[in-house]
mmCIF file of C-alpha atoms and ligand atoms in Angstrom:
data_model
loop_
_atom_site.group_PDB
_atom_site.id
_atom_site.type_symbol
_atom_site.label_atom_id
_atom_site.label_comp_id
_atom_site.label_asym_id
_atom_site.label_seq_id
_atom_site.Cartn_x
_atom_site.Cartn_y
_atom_site.Cartn_z
ATOM 1 C CA UNK I 28 -196.676 -108.623 223.463
ATOM 2 C CA UNK I 29 -194.768 -111.442 222.234
ATOM 3 C CA UNK I 30 -194.655 -112.367 218.632
ATOM 4 C CA UNK I 31 -193.804 -115.614 216.477
ATOM 5 C CA UNK I 32 -193.713 -115.527 212.640
ATOM 6 C CA UNK I 33 -194.238 -118.276 210.380
ATOM 7 C CA UNK I 34 -193.662 -117.991 206.958
ATOM 8 C CA UNK I 35 -191.032 -118.580 204.144
ATOM 9 C CA UNK I 36 -187.472 -118.054 204.476
ATOM 10 C CA UNK I 37 -185.801 -118.645 201.575
ATOM 11 C CA UNK I 38 -183.287 -118.343 198.470
ATOM 12 C CA UNK I 39 -184.259 -115.776 195.915
ATOM 13 C CA UNK I 40 -183.260 -115.141 192.231
ATOM 14 C CA UNK I 41 -184.199 -111.697 191.286
ATOM 15 C CA UNK I 42 -184.581 -109.599 188.297
ATOM 16 C CA UNK I 43 -184.763 -105.749 188.017
ATOM 17 C CA UNK I 44 -184.172 -103.257 185.673
ATOM 18 C CA UNK I 45 -181.216 -102.599 188.092
ATOM 19 C CA UNK I 46 -179.751 -105.990 187.831
ATOM 20 C CA UNK I 47 -180.185 -109.657 188.869
ATOM 21 C CA UNK I 48 -179.485 -111.619 191.777
ATOM 22 C CA UNK I 49 -178.873 -115.139 192.421
ATOM 23 C CA UNK I 50 -179.362 -117.094 195.954
ATOM 24 C CA UNK I 51 -179.744 -114.087 197.588
ATOM 25 C CA UNK I 52 -181.601 -114.164 201.569
ATOM 26 C CA UNK I 53 -185.664 -114.557 200.587
ATOM 27 C CA UNK I 54 -188.666 -114.975 202.415
ATOM 28 C CA UNK I 55 -191.791 -113.479 203.624
ATOM 29 C CA UNK I 56 -190.710 -114.354 207.140
ATOM 30 C CA UNK I 57 -186.878 -112.659 206.524
ATOM 31 C CA UNK I 58 -187.885 -109.769 205.357
ATOM 32 C CA UNK I 59 -191.216 -109.313 207.698
ATOM 33 C CA UNK I 60 -189.080 -109.642 210.597
ATOM 34 C CA UNK I 61 -186.504 -107.615 209.906
ATOM 35 C CA UNK I 62 -188.899 -105.285 209.574
ATOM 36 C CA UNK I 63 -190.305 -105.634 213.105
ATOM 37 C CA UNK I 64 -186.952 -106.108 214.592
ATOM 38 C CA UNK I 65 -186.874 -102.021 214.237
ATOM 39 C CA UNK I 66 -189.379 -101.887 217.112
ATOM 40 C CA UNK I 67 -189.941 -105.598 218.560
ATOM 41 C CA UNK I 68 -187.639 -109.020 218.714
ATOM 42 C CA UNK I 69 -189.863 -111.503 216.775
ATOM 43 C CA UNK I 70 -189.240 -115.781 216.655
ATOM 44 C CA UNK I 71 -189.689 -117.211 213.208
ATOM 45 C CA UNK I 72 -190.549 -120.839 212.636
ATOM 46 C CA UNK I 73 -189.845 -121.755 209.620
ATOM 47 C CA UNK I 74 -187.527 -124.692 207.655
ATOM 48 C CA UNK I 75 -184.760 -124.112 205.930
ATOM 49 C CA UNK I 76 -182.311 -126.990 203.762
ATOM 50 C CA UNK I 77 -179.161 -128.637 204.146
ATOM 51 C CA UNK I 78 -177.671 -125.708 201.667
ATOM 52 C CA UNK I 79 -178.750 -122.570 203.795
ATOM 53 C CA UNK I 80 -175.933 -120.835 204.793
ATOM 54 C CA UNK I 81 -175.110 -120.743 208.649
ATOM 55 C CA UNK I 82 -173.928 -116.614 207.824
ATOM 56 C CA UNK I 83 -178.030 -115.870 206.864
ATOM 57 C CA UNK I 84 -178.992 -117.265 210.059
ATOM 58 C CA UNK I 85 -176.407 -115.193 212.114
ATOM 59 C CA UNK I 86 -177.325 -112.337 209.879
ATOM 60 C CA UNK I 87 -181.066 -112.386 210.775
ATOM 61 C CA UNK I 88 -180.302 -113.156 214.683
ATOM 62 C CA UNK I 89 -177.771 -109.820 214.484
ATOM 63 C CA UNK I 90 -181.216 -107.869 214.113
ATOM 64 C CA UNK I 91 -182.447 -109.147 217.470
ATOM 65 C CA UNK I 92 -184.427 -111.910 215.589
ATOM 66 C CA UNK I 93 -184.974 -115.553 217.482
ATOM 67 C CA UNK I 94 -184.141 -117.777 214.865
ATOM 68 C CA UNK I 95 -184.095 -121.191 217.400
ATOM 69 C CA UNK I 96 -187.324 -122.340 215.566
ATOM 70 C CA UNK I 97 -186.079 -122.410 212.479
ATOM 71 C CA UNK I 98 -185.556 -126.075 211.629
ATOM 72 C CA UNK I 99 -182.962 -127.463 209.205
ATOM 73 C CA UNK I 100 -184.098 -130.292 206.928
ATOM 74 C CA UNK I 101 -182.090 -132.645 204.722
ATOM 75 C CA UNK I 102 -183.930 -130.928 201.676
ATOM 76 C CA UNK I 103 -183.127 -128.298 199.903
ATOM 77 C CA UNK I 104 -184.037 -124.533 200.641
ATOM 78 C CA UNK I 105 -187.569 -122.756 199.251
ATOM 79 C CA UNK I 106 -186.255 -120.906 196.016
ATOM 80 C CA UNK I 107 -188.037 -118.166 194.703
ATOM 81 C CA UNK I 108 -187.286 -116.792 191.209
ATOM 82 C CA UNK I 109 -188.791 -113.725 189.675
ATOM 83 C CA UNK I 110 -188.867 -110.762 187.675
ATOM 84 C CA UNK I 111 -190.487 -107.289 187.503
ATOM 85 C CA UNK I 112 -190.873 -104.873 184.595
ATOM 86 C CA UNK I 113 -189.749 -101.154 183.775
ATOM 87 C CA UNK I 114 -191.997 -99.985 186.340
ATOM 88 C CA UNK I 115 -191.599 -102.386 188.692
ATOM 89 C CA UNK I 116 -195.246 -102.481 190.017
ATOM 90 C CA UNK I 117 -195.875 -105.972 189.555
ATOM 91 C CA UNK I 118 -193.617 -109.350 190.551
ATOM 92 C CA UNK I 119 -193.931 -111.738 187.972
ATOM 93 C CA UNK I 120 -193.160 -115.268 189.147
ATOM 94 C CA UNK I 121 -190.382 -117.781 186.849
ATOM 95 C CA UNK I 122 -190.664 -120.654 189.567
ATOM 96 C CA UNK I 123 -191.404 -121.584 192.717
ATOM 97 C CA UNK I 124 -189.788 -124.260 194.487
ATOM 98 C CA UNK I 125 -191.022 -125.002 198.034
ATOM 99 C CA UNK I 126 -188.297 -127.939 198.629
ATOM 100 C CA UNK I 127 -187.965 -128.132 202.479
ATOM 101 C CA UNK I 128 -191.405 -126.809 202.878
ATOM 102 C CA UNK I 129 -193.321 -128.837 201.244
ATOM 103 C CA UNK I 130 -193.575 -132.145 204.051
ATOM 104 C CA UNK I 131 -192.727 -129.301 206.914
ATOM 105 C CA UNK I 132 -194.825 -130.159 210.068
ATOM 106 C CA UNK I 133 -194.287 -127.541 212.369
ATOM 107 C CA UNK I 134 -193.912 -128.215 215.924
ATOM 108 C CA UNK I 135 -194.418 -125.359 218.511
ATOM 109 C CA UNK I 136 -192.673 -125.328 221.690
ATOM 110 C CA UNK I 137 -194.747 -124.920 225.073
ATOM 111 C CA UNK I 138 -193.136 -121.448 225.152
ATOM 112 C CA UNK I 139 -194.287 -120.508 221.761
ATOM 113 C CA UNK I 140 -197.892 -121.483 222.149
ATOM 114 C CA UNK I 141 -198.380 -119.450 225.035
ATOM 115 C CA UNK I 142 -197.125 -116.169 222.782
ATOM 116 C CA UNK I 143 -200.123 -113.561 222.287
ATOM 117 C CA UNK I 144 -199.254 -112.308 218.635
ATOM 118 C CA UNK I 145 -199.113 -114.754 215.650
ATOM 119 C CA UNK I 146 -198.283 -113.509 211.989
ATOM 120 C CA UNK I 147 -198.553 -116.018 209.332
ATOM 121 C CA UNK I 148 -196.180 -114.715 207.077
ATOM 122 C CA UNK I 149 -196.662 -115.901 202.970
ATOM 123 C CA UNK I 150 -196.166 -119.795 202.652
ATOM 124 C CA UNK I 151 -198.763 -122.506 202.304
ATOM 125 C CA UNK I 152 -202.034 -121.840 204.257
ATOM 126 C CA UNK I 153 -202.237 -125.228 205.466
ATOM 127 C CA UNK I 154 -198.566 -124.911 207.161
ATOM 128 C CA UNK I 155 -200.234 -121.540 208.571
ATOM 129 C CA UNK I 156 -203.527 -123.337 209.723
ATOM 130 C CA UNK I 157 -201.332 -125.941 211.867
ATOM 131 C CA UNK I 158 -199.053 -123.273 213.298
ATOM 132 C CA UNK I 159 -202.412 -121.072 214.270
ATOM 133 C CA UNK I 160 -204.532 -124.486 215.605
ATOM 134 C CA UNK I 161 -201.278 -124.887 218.309
ATOM 135 C CA UNK I 162 -201.678 -121.287 219.663
ATOM 136 C CA UNK I 163 -203.340 -121.462 223.152
ATOM 137 C CA UNK I 164 -203.433 -117.610 224.303
ATOM 138 C CA UNK I 165 -203.326 -115.495 220.836
ATOM 139 C CA UNK I 166 -204.496 -112.053 221.438
ATOM 140 C CA UNK I 167 -203.874 -110.770 217.965
ATOM 141 C CA UNK I 168 -203.650 -112.804 214.683
ATOM 142 C CA UNK I 169 -202.099 -111.257 211.169
ATOM 143 C CA UNK I 170 -202.137 -112.964 207.776
ATOM 144 C CA UNK I 171 -200.194 -112.549 204.554
ATOM 145 C CA UNK I 172 -200.901 -114.577 201.624
ATOM 146 C CA UNK I 173 -200.502 -114.296 197.315
ATOM 147 C CA UNK I 174 -201.917 -115.246 193.972
ATOM 148 C CA UNK I 175 -200.202 -118.093 194.166
ATOM 149 C CA UNK I 176 -201.858 -119.471 196.995
ATOM 150 C CA UNK I 177 -205.293 -118.428 196.526
ATOM 151 C CA UNK I 178 -205.241 -120.087 192.759
ATOM 152 C CA UNK I 179 -203.595 -123.455 194.281
ATOM 153 C CA UNK I 180 -205.435 -123.539 197.730
ATOM 154 C CA UNK I 181 -208.025 -121.041 197.860
ATOM 155 C CA UNK I 182 -210.054 -123.035 200.332
ATOM 156 C CA UNK I 183 -207.612 -123.646 202.447
ATOM 157 C CA UNK I 184 -206.886 -120.092 202.568
ATOM 158 C CA UNK I 185 -210.083 -118.966 203.803
ATOM 159 C CA UNK I 186 -210.092 -121.707 206.086
ATOM 160 C CA UNK I 187 -207.391 -119.353 207.938
ATOM 161 C CA UNK I 188 -208.898 -116.079 206.880
ATOM 162 C CA UNK I 189 -211.933 -116.926 208.951
ATOM 163 C CA UNK I 190 -210.095 -116.947 212.037
ATOM 164 C CA UNK I 191 -207.647 -114.074 211.618
ATOM 165 C CA UNK I 192 -207.679 -110.430 212.998
ATOM 166 C CA UNK I 193 -205.827 -108.828 210.293
ATOM 167 C CA UNK I 194 -205.408 -109.539 206.715
ATOM 168 C CA UNK I 195 -202.798 -107.766 204.334
ATOM 169 C CA UNK I 196 -203.228 -108.377 200.928
ATOM 170 C CA UNK I 197 -202.285 -106.454 197.671
ATOM 171 C CA UNK I 198 -205.059 -105.126 195.669
ATOM 172 C CA UNK I 199 -204.980 -107.818 192.978
ATOM 173 C CA UNK I 200 -205.415 -110.305 195.899
ATOM 174 C CA UNK I 201 -208.101 -108.946 197.189
ATOM 175 C CA UNK I 202 -210.043 -108.694 193.971
ATOM 176 C CA UNK I 203 -209.008 -112.370 192.840
ATOM 177 C CA UNK I 204 -210.034 -113.772 196.452
ATOM 178 C CA UNK I 205 -213.263 -112.327 196.776
ATOM 179 C CA UNK I 206 -214.034 -112.335 193.029
ATOM 180 C CA UNK I 207 -215.149 -108.740 193.202
ATOM 181 C CA UNK I 208 -214.206 -105.927 190.516
ATOM 182 C CA UNK I 209 -214.568 -102.860 192.929
ATOM 183 C CA UNK I 210 -211.688 -102.840 195.456
ATOM 184 C CA UNK I 211 -213.744 -101.620 198.628
ATOM 185 C CA UNK I 212 -216.648 -104.187 198.018
ATOM 186 C CA UNK I 213 -214.118 -106.534 197.760
ATOM 187 C CA UNK I 214 -212.146 -105.691 201.051
ATOM 188 C CA UNK I 215 -215.630 -105.891 202.804
ATOM 189 C CA UNK I 216 -216.826 -108.732 201.684
ATOM 190 C CA UNK I 217 -213.584 -110.570 202.736
ATOM 191 C CA UNK I 218 -214.303 -108.663 206.489
ATOM 192 C CA UNK I 219 -217.510 -110.337 206.565
ATOM 193 C CA UNK I 220 -215.709 -113.784 206.358
ATOM 194 C CA UNK I 221 -213.567 -112.839 210.012
ATOM 195 C CA UNK I 222 -211.049 -110.258 209.726
ATOM 196 C CA UNK I 223 -211.805 -106.919 211.715
ATOM 197 C CA UNK I 224 -209.035 -105.264 209.717
ATOM 198 C CA UNK I 225 -208.373 -105.945 205.906
ATOM 199 C CA UNK I 226 -205.084 -103.583 204.815
ATOM 200 C CA UNK I 227 -204.557 -103.514 200.873
ATOM 201 C CA UNK I 228 -201.628 -102.924 199.977
ATOM 202 C CA UNK I 229 -201.142 -101.110 196.730
ATOM 203 C CA UNK I 230 -197.273 -100.632 196.283
ATOM 204 C CA UNK I 231 -196.200 -97.353 194.984
ATOM 205 C CA UNK I 232 -199.846 -96.219 195.428
ATOM 206 C CA UNK I 233 -199.702 -96.630 199.251
ATOM 207 C CA UNK I 234 -202.260 -98.477 201.141
ATOM 208 C CA UNK I 235 -206.474 -99.031 202.464
ATOM 209 C CA UNK I 236 -207.075 -100.173 205.723
ATOM 210 C CA UNK I 237 -210.734 -100.817 206.486
ATOM 211 C CA UNK I 238 -211.809 -101.609 209.725
ATOM 212 C CA UNK I 239 -215.539 -101.851 210.545
ATOM 213 C CA UNK I 240 -217.433 -98.476 209.772
ATOM 214 C CA UNK I 241 -213.408 -96.836 209.182
ATOM 215 C CA UNK I 242 -211.091 -96.186 206.176
ATOM 216 C CA UNK I 243 -207.793 -95.074 206.359
ATOM 217 C CA UNK I 244 -205.475 -94.001 203.452
ATOM 218 C CA UNK I 245 -201.722 -93.843 203.432
ATOM 219 C CA UNK I 246 -199.607 -92.667 200.747
ATOM 220 C CA UNK I 247 -196.585 -94.681 200.224
ATOM 221 C CA UNK I 248 -193.258 -92.774 201.275
ATOM 222 C CA UNK I 249 -192.110 -91.417 197.835
ATOM 223 C CA UNK I 250 -188.442 -92.144 197.681
ATOM 224 C CA UNK I 251 -186.618 -91.820 194.530
ATOM 225 C CA UNK I 252 -184.589 -94.945 195.126
ATOM 226 C CA UNK I 253 -186.572 -97.851 193.661
ATOM 227 C CA UNK I 254 -184.288 -101.131 192.897
ATOM 228 C CA UNK I 255 -185.913 -103.458 194.147
ATOM 229 C CA UNK I 256 -189.496 -104.072 195.357
ATOM 230 C CA UNK I 257 -189.149 -107.653 196.250
ATOM 231 C CA UNK I 258 -190.431 -108.260 200.389
ATOM 232 C CA UNK I 259 -191.656 -104.492 200.156
ATOM 233 C CA UNK I 260 -195.284 -105.961 201.403
ATOM 234 C CA UNK I 261 -193.653 -108.560 203.677
ATOM 235 C CA UNK I 262 -191.746 -105.351 205.231
ATOM 236 C CA UNK I 263 -194.530 -103.220 205.425
ATOM 237 C CA UNK I 264 -196.678 -105.770 207.630
ATOM 238 C CA UNK I 265 -193.951 -106.197 209.401
ATOM 239 C CA UNK I 266 -193.703 -102.809 210.695
ATOM 240 C CA UNK I 267 -197.396 -102.407 210.808
ATOM 241 C CA UNK I 268 -197.380 -105.421 213.073
ATOM 242 C CA UNK I 269 -194.315 -104.649 215.014
ATOM 243 C CA UNK I 270 -195.920 -101.078 215.704
ATOM 244 C CA UNK I 271 -199.367 -102.821 217.026
ATOM 245 C CA UNK I 272 -197.162 -105.235 219.248
ATOM 246 C CA UNK I 273 -195.238 -101.947 220.825
ATOM 247 C CA UNK I 274 -197.911 -99.924 221.304
ATOM 248 C CA UNK I 275 -201.010 -101.923 222.280
ATOM 249 C CA UNK I 276 -202.340 -104.082 225.191
ATOM 250 C CA UNK I 277 -203.255 -107.509 225.234
ATOM 251 C CA UNK I 278 -206.565 -108.349 224.850
ATOM 252 C CA UNK I 279 -207.526 -104.521 224.218
ATOM 253 C CA UNK I 280 -209.149 -103.929 220.475
ATOM 254 C CA UNK I 281 -207.000 -101.987 218.247
ATOM 255 C CA UNK I 282 -208.578 -98.281 218.132
ATOM 256 C CA UNK I 283 -208.877 -96.595 214.779
ATOM 257 C CA UNK I 284 -206.276 -94.251 215.714
ATOM 258 C CA UNK I 285 -203.726 -96.905 216.481
ATOM 259 C CA UNK I 286 -204.347 -98.682 213.098
ATOM 260 C CA UNK I 287 -203.593 -95.272 211.219
ATOM 261 C CA UNK I 288 -200.369 -94.581 213.150
ATOM 262 C CA UNK I 289 -199.249 -98.584 212.637
ATOM 263 C CA UNK I 290 -199.853 -98.306 209.205
ATOM 264 C CA UNK I 291 -197.936 -95.274 208.481
ATOM 265 C CA UNK I 292 -195.304 -96.956 210.201
ATOM 266 C CA UNK I 293 -195.471 -99.760 208.118
ATOM 267 C CA UNK I 294 -195.257 -97.759 204.885
ATOM 268 C CA UNK I 295 -192.074 -96.109 206.295
ATOM 269 C CA UNK I 296 -190.507 -98.914 207.151
ATOM 270 C CA UNK I 297 -191.548 -100.478 203.612
ATOM 271 C CA UNK I 298 -190.041 -97.406 201.605
ATOM 272 C CA UNK I 299 -186.646 -98.704 203.216
ATOM 273 C CA UNK I 300 -186.941 -101.990 201.848
ATOM 274 C CA UNK I 301 -187.372 -101.255 197.902
ATOM 275 C CA UNK I 302 -184.262 -99.041 198.261
ATOM 276 C CA UNK I 303 -181.541 -102.368 197.834
ATOM 277 C CA UNK I 304 -181.764 -105.522 196.596
ATOM 278 C CA UNK I 305 -183.047 -108.700 198.940
ATOM 279 C CA UNK I 306 -182.767 -107.125 202.465
ATOM 280 C CA UNK I 307 -180.271 -104.546 202.338
ATOM 281 C CA UNK I 308 -182.547 -102.067 201.793
ATOM 282 C CA UNK I 309 -184.896 -102.990 205.049
ATOM 283 C CA UNK I 310 -181.683 -103.741 207.177
ATOM 284 C CA UNK I 311 -181.180 -99.764 206.935
ATOM 285 C CA UNK I 312 -184.387 -98.941 208.827
ATOM 286 C CA UNK I 313 -184.168 -97.854 212.337
ATOM 287 C CA UNK I 314 -186.434 -96.301 214.809
ATOM 288 C CA UNK I 315 -185.255 -92.943 214.397
ATOM 289 C CA UNK I 316 -184.811 -92.828 210.822
ATOM 290 C CA UNK I 317 -188.245 -94.827 210.202
ATOM 291 C CA UNK I 318 -189.732 -91.863 212.637
ATOM 292 C CA UNK I 319 -188.554 -89.308 210.366
ATOM 293 C CA UNK I 320 -190.336 -90.897 207.277
ATOM 294 C CA UNK I 321 -193.430 -90.887 209.199
ATOM 295 C CA UNK I 322 -193.508 -87.122 209.754
ATOM 296 C CA UNK I 323 -192.926 -86.784 205.625
ATOM 297 C CA UNK I 324 -196.074 -88.987 205.411
ATOM 298 C CA UNK I 325 -198.212 -87.383 207.855
ATOM 299 C CA UNK I 326 -197.741 -83.676 205.928
ATOM 300 C CA UNK I 327 -197.868 -85.430 202.451
ATOM 301 C CA UNK I 328 -201.474 -86.317 202.435
ATOM 302 C CA UNK I 329 -202.910 -83.263 205.260
ATOM 303 C CA UNK I 330 -204.860 -80.265 204.239
HETATM 304 P P1 LIG Q 6 -193.067 -109.879 198.990
HETATM 305 O O1 LIG Q 6 -192.485 -108.743 197.583
HETATM 306 O O2 LIG Q 6 -193.307 -109.354 199.554
HETATM 307 O O3 LIG Q 6 -194.739 -110.136 198.120
HETATM 308 O O4 LIG Q 6 -192.396 -110.970 199.256
HETATM 309 C C1 LIG Q 6 -191.609 -111.296 198.310
HETATM 310 C C2 LIG Q 6 -190.984 -112.535 199.205
HETATM 311 O O5 LIG Q 6 -192.061 -113.815 198.924
HETATM 312 C C3 LIG Q 6 -189.883 -113.563 198.354
HETATM 313 O O6 LIG Q 6 -188.549 -112.586 199.449
HETATM 314 C C4 LIG Q 6 -190.072 -114.748 198.246
HETATM 315 O O7 LIG Q 6 -188.775 -115.736 198.385
HETATM 316 C C5 LIG Q 6 -191.470 -115.183 199.203
HETATM 317 N N1 LIG Q 6 -192.243 -115.631 198.519
HETATM 318 C C6 LIG Q 6 -192.276 -115.889 196.868
HETATM 319 N N2 LIG Q 6 -193.491 -116.533 196.450
HETATM 320 C C7 LIG Q 6 -193.693 -117.382 197.664
HETATM 321 C C8 LIG Q 6 -194.643 -118.138 197.613
HETATM 322 N N3 LIG Q 6 -195.473 -118.903 197.220
HETATM 323 N N4 LIG Q 6 -195.027 -118.818 198.890
HETATM 324 C C9 LIG Q 6 -194.147 -117.931 200.223
HETATM 325 N N5 LIG Q 6 -193.352 -117.347 200.073
HETATM 326 C C10 LIG Q 6 -192.938 -116.845 198.737
#
């Protein structure tokens, strides 16, 4: 199965206890696709501004990512600025400038419309929906979002969520979206609205994945080197979705066993992401070193 990814491709300004970086490559679709490229060759649908350097596009293609669906606009590139406090548990947004994404009208080629897998990485849910509606043969649809869109475009976000198979959100976002304090209750309430699978990301505390009558909990890989958590959630989703794509057949339901293995793969990939600024951490994830971390994860919680 072949995967299309829509989502932000951006410039990030990041401040963590380990330093400050300005105008580095960011965006949910960038982190997601580099993570997924460990197993598959995803294609990105996005828009960049006149200020986006060619070298970043070349860098993305270097992973086997198809960048032909990244349009160039005369506007500015999406720009996110944020910081983390001492524990690096929560990203605090300083500013979000949509730039070219504010007027982006995604137009898929006939070939793209026939792809079997769509992942809607974090971006305006109106844009996510416009891409989803063009798909003619999607067998597996995933979605990620964040507090920014839950607060500003909740109705539009619900409209997309109702049509997805697998939803990725962090614990605070799941509570916020469902308006429920109990995390499991909140995830199940969202599941009732459409997605078969709700994957709750909990940062260094791992992941809880909920499907019908099944709950799976994966710890995070216990890395000691946490430099920049930006993109860890996207990298997790990229790892998880690429594992599903690489190991499932079109039209076949995702088994609980496959879901468990995909979540473990995503957790291992995400642990590379936090080990460096921007995408430099996730860029080091290879099939072989991810497999090693999956084995560590397997032994961490078996008893
Ligand atoms: P994560 O840390 O996995 O939640 O993802 C961080 C990435 O999301 C950064 O590289 C940002 O460029 C991007 N980002 C931040 N805010 C938004 C937003 N409102 N919409 C889309 N992407 C965003």
